[in-house]
Tab-separated table of C-alpha atoms in Angstrom:
chain	number	residue	atom	x	y	z
A	17	UNK	CA	-16.514	-8.232	-15.391
A	18	UNK	CA	-15.705	-6.066	-12.074
A	19	UNK	CA	-13.321	-8.882	-11.189
A	20	UNK	CA	-11.732	-9.533	-14.400
A	21	UNK	CA	-10.790	-6.048	-14.615
A	22	UNK	CA	-9.220	-6.097	-11.132
A	23	UNK	CA	-7.572	-9.537	-11.308
A	24	UNK	CA	-6.423	-7.293	-14.935
A	25	UNK	CA	-4.863	-4.726	-12.906
A	26	UNK	CA	-3.703	-6.833	-10.133
A	27	UNK	CA	-1.263	-8.470	-12.453
A	28	UNK	CA	0.002	-5.113	-13.800
A	29	UNK	CA	0.730	-3.928	-10.634
A	30	UNK	CA	2.154	-7.726	-9.729
A	31	UNK	CA	4.699	-6.788	-13.035
A	32	UNK	CA	5.550	-3.451	-12.084
A	33	UNK	CA	8.040	-1.972	-9.813
A	34	UNK	CA	6.534	1.983	-10.251
A	35	UNK	CA	2.993	1.097	-8.643
A	36	UNK	CA	2.698	4.780	-8.432
A	37	UNK	CA	1.453	6.115	-11.674
A	38	UNK	CA	-1.484	3.183	-11.016
A	39	UNK	CA	-2.090	4.245	-7.282
A	40	UNK	CA	-2.163	7.821	-8.770
A	41	UNK	CA	-4.808	7.209	-11.612
A	42	UNK	CA	-7.189	5.491	-9.573
A	43	UNK	CA	-6.980	7.510	-6.488
A	44	UNK	CA	-8.515	10.582	-8.826
A	45	UNK	CA	-10.555	7.924	-10.285
A	46	UNK	CA	-12.068	6.724	-6.823
A	47	UNK	CA	-12.481	10.663	-5.750
A	48	UNK	CA	-14.203	11.651	-8.991
A	49	UNK	CA	-16.202	9.102	-8.860
A	50	UNK	CA	-17.029	9.273	-5.098
A	51	UNK	CA	-17.985	12.826	-5.964
A	52	UNK	CA	-20.339	12.212	-8.761
A	53	UNK	CA	-22.378	9.394	-6.725
A	54	UNK	CA	-21.276	6.459	-9.516
A	55	UNK	CA	-20.942	3.687	-7.274
A	56	UNK	CA	-20.250	0.750	-9.415
A	57	UNK	CA	-17.216	3.191	-10.826
A	58	UNK	CA	-15.934	3.890	-7.168
A	59	UNK	CA	-16.078	0.517	-6.220
A	60	UNK	CA	-13.776	-0.592	-9.274
A	61	UNK	CA	-11.355	1.624	-7.894
A	62	UNK	CA	-11.475	1.093	-4.600
A	63	UNK	CA	-11.007	-2.088	-5.472
A	64	UNK	CA	-7.967	-1.629	-7.640
A	65	UNK	CA	-6.137	0.507	-5.143
A	66	UNK	CA	-6.517	-2.568	-3.003
A	67	UNK	CA	-4.772	-4.706	-4.975
A	68	UNK	CA	-2.183	-1.991	-5.961
A	69	UNK	CA	-1.357	-2.007	-1.909
A	70	UNK	CA	-1.253	-5.626	-2.316
A	71	UNK	CA	1.035	-5.695	-4.776
A	72	UNK	CA	3.039	-3.087	-2.804
A	73	UNK	CA	3.773	-4.805	0.309
A	74	UNK	CA	5.598	-7.418	-1.946
A	75	UNK	CA	7.782	-4.746	-4.253
A	76	UNK	CA	10.386	-2.523	-2.847
A	77	UNK	CA	9.767	0.820	-3.232
A	78	UNK	CA	12.271	2.803	-5.469
A	79	UNK	CA	11.094	6.614	-5.310
A	80	UNK	CA	9.561	8.695	-2.990
A	81	UNK	CA	6.544	8.477	-4.561
A	82	UNK	CA	6.175	4.750	-4.212
A	83	UNK	CA	7.302	4.714	-0.005
A	84	UNK	CA	4.783	7.645	0.874
A	85	UNK	CA	1.904	5.570	-1.324
A	86	UNK	CA	2.767	2.426	0.853
A	87	UNK	CA	2.682	4.564	4.078
A	88	UNK	CA	-0.446	5.523	3.332
A	89	UNK	CA	-1.855	2.796	2.836
A	90	UNK	CA	-0.580	0.960	5.769
A	91	UNK	CA	-2.501	3.827	7.444
A	92	UNK	CA	-5.727	2.609	5.664
A	93	UNK	CA	-4.796	-0.453	6.873
A	94	UNK	CA	-4.374	0.374	10.495
A	95	UNK	CA	-8.195	1.122	10.481
A	96	UNK	CA	-8.702	-2.219	8.866
A	97	UNK	CA	-7.333	-3.835	11.794
A	98	UNK	CA	-9.193	-1.729	14.036
A	99	UNK	CA	-12.292	-2.678	12.560
A	100	UNK	CA	-11.709	-6.208	12.357
A	101	UNK	CA	-10.544	-6.152	16.057
A	102	UNK	CA	-13.902	-5.312	17.186
A	103	UNK	CA	-15.821	-7.392	15.276
A	104	UNK	CA	-13.757	-10.726	15.992
A	105	UNK	CA	-12.064	-11.007	12.923
A	106	UNK	CA	-8.543	-12.385	12.575
A	107	UNK	CA	-5.991	-9.581	11.914
A	108	UNK	CA	-2.566	-11.308	11.619
A	109	UNK	CA	-2.794	-11.219	7.989
A	110	UNK	CA	-3.449	-7.540	8.213
A	111	UNK	CA	-0.852	-6.872	10.516
A	112	UNK	CA	1.926	-8.665	8.156
A	113	UNK	CA	1.186	-7.138	5.249
A	114	UNK	CA	1.316	-3.544	7.667
A	115	UNK	CA	4.929	-4.810	8.786
A	116	UNK	CA	5.882	-5.176	4.898
A	117	UNK	CA	5.004	-2.163	3.918
A	118	UNK	CA	6.331	-0.276	6.769
A	119	UNK	CA	9.547	-2.683	6.332
A	120	UNK	CA	9.934	-2.076	2.628
A	121	UNK	CA	9.451	1.660	3.093
A	122	UNK	CA	12.314	1.870	5.414
A	123	UNK	CA	14.270	-0.038	3.522
A	124	UNK	CA	14.337	1.959	0.271
A	125	UNK	CA	14.649	5.057	2.052
A	126	UNK	CA	17.771	3.676	3.859
A	127	UNK	CA	18.562	2.701	0.020
A	128	UNK	CA	17.474	5.932	-1.315
A	129	UNK	CA	19.446	8.064	1.086
A	130	UNK	CA	22.292	6.285	1.750
A	131	UNK	CA	21.687	5.875	5.746
A	132	UNK	CA	24.126	3.796	7.491
A	133	UNK	CA	21.661	2.163	10.083
A	134	UNK	CA	24.181	0.480	12.095
A	135	UNK	CA	25.904	4.449	12.528
A	136	UNK	CA	22.999	6.101	13.272
A	137	UNK	CA	21.244	3.397	15.337
A	138	UNK	CA	17.955	3.917	12.838
A	139	UNK	CA	17.915	-0.007	13.206
A	140	UNK	CA	16.485	-0.142	16.720
A	141	UNK	CA	13.107	-0.103	16.806
A	142	UNK	CA	13.775	-1.622	13.048
A	143	UNK	CA	15.628	-4.792	13.246
A	144	UNK	CA	15.145	-5.850	9.804
A	145	UNK	CA	17.324	-3.368	8.332
A	146	UNK	CA	20.280	-4.393	10.530
A	147	UNK	CA	19.341	-8.134	8.773
A	148	UNK	CA	19.768	-6.154	5.059
A	149	UNK	CA	22.375	-3.630	5.805
């Protein structure tokens, strides 16, 4: 049942360019169920948040809320990298996902604010911006 719900939400997230509303509802649900010690529901919200985060790495954000959501998920993934590295688990996939989240967020900010990354030299540490602009 839980996996069915997660798969259903993964499909919705992948089909939606605006992932922030899904994130907002599930983050609030996770906080609430965590406070009330409702573990099964909490786990569903956390699994859904992971699915939204995974979908976010494949869809470029369109507004500042979506950018910040992706940056938050990338920060969360840094904790996962640390945990995996200490346990000897492969981290290349997580690093790739972090790269996609950060690069996509940077591209969205460039687009939203009309920044000329070549002129401002902001592409120095973000060479992927140079290739797309």
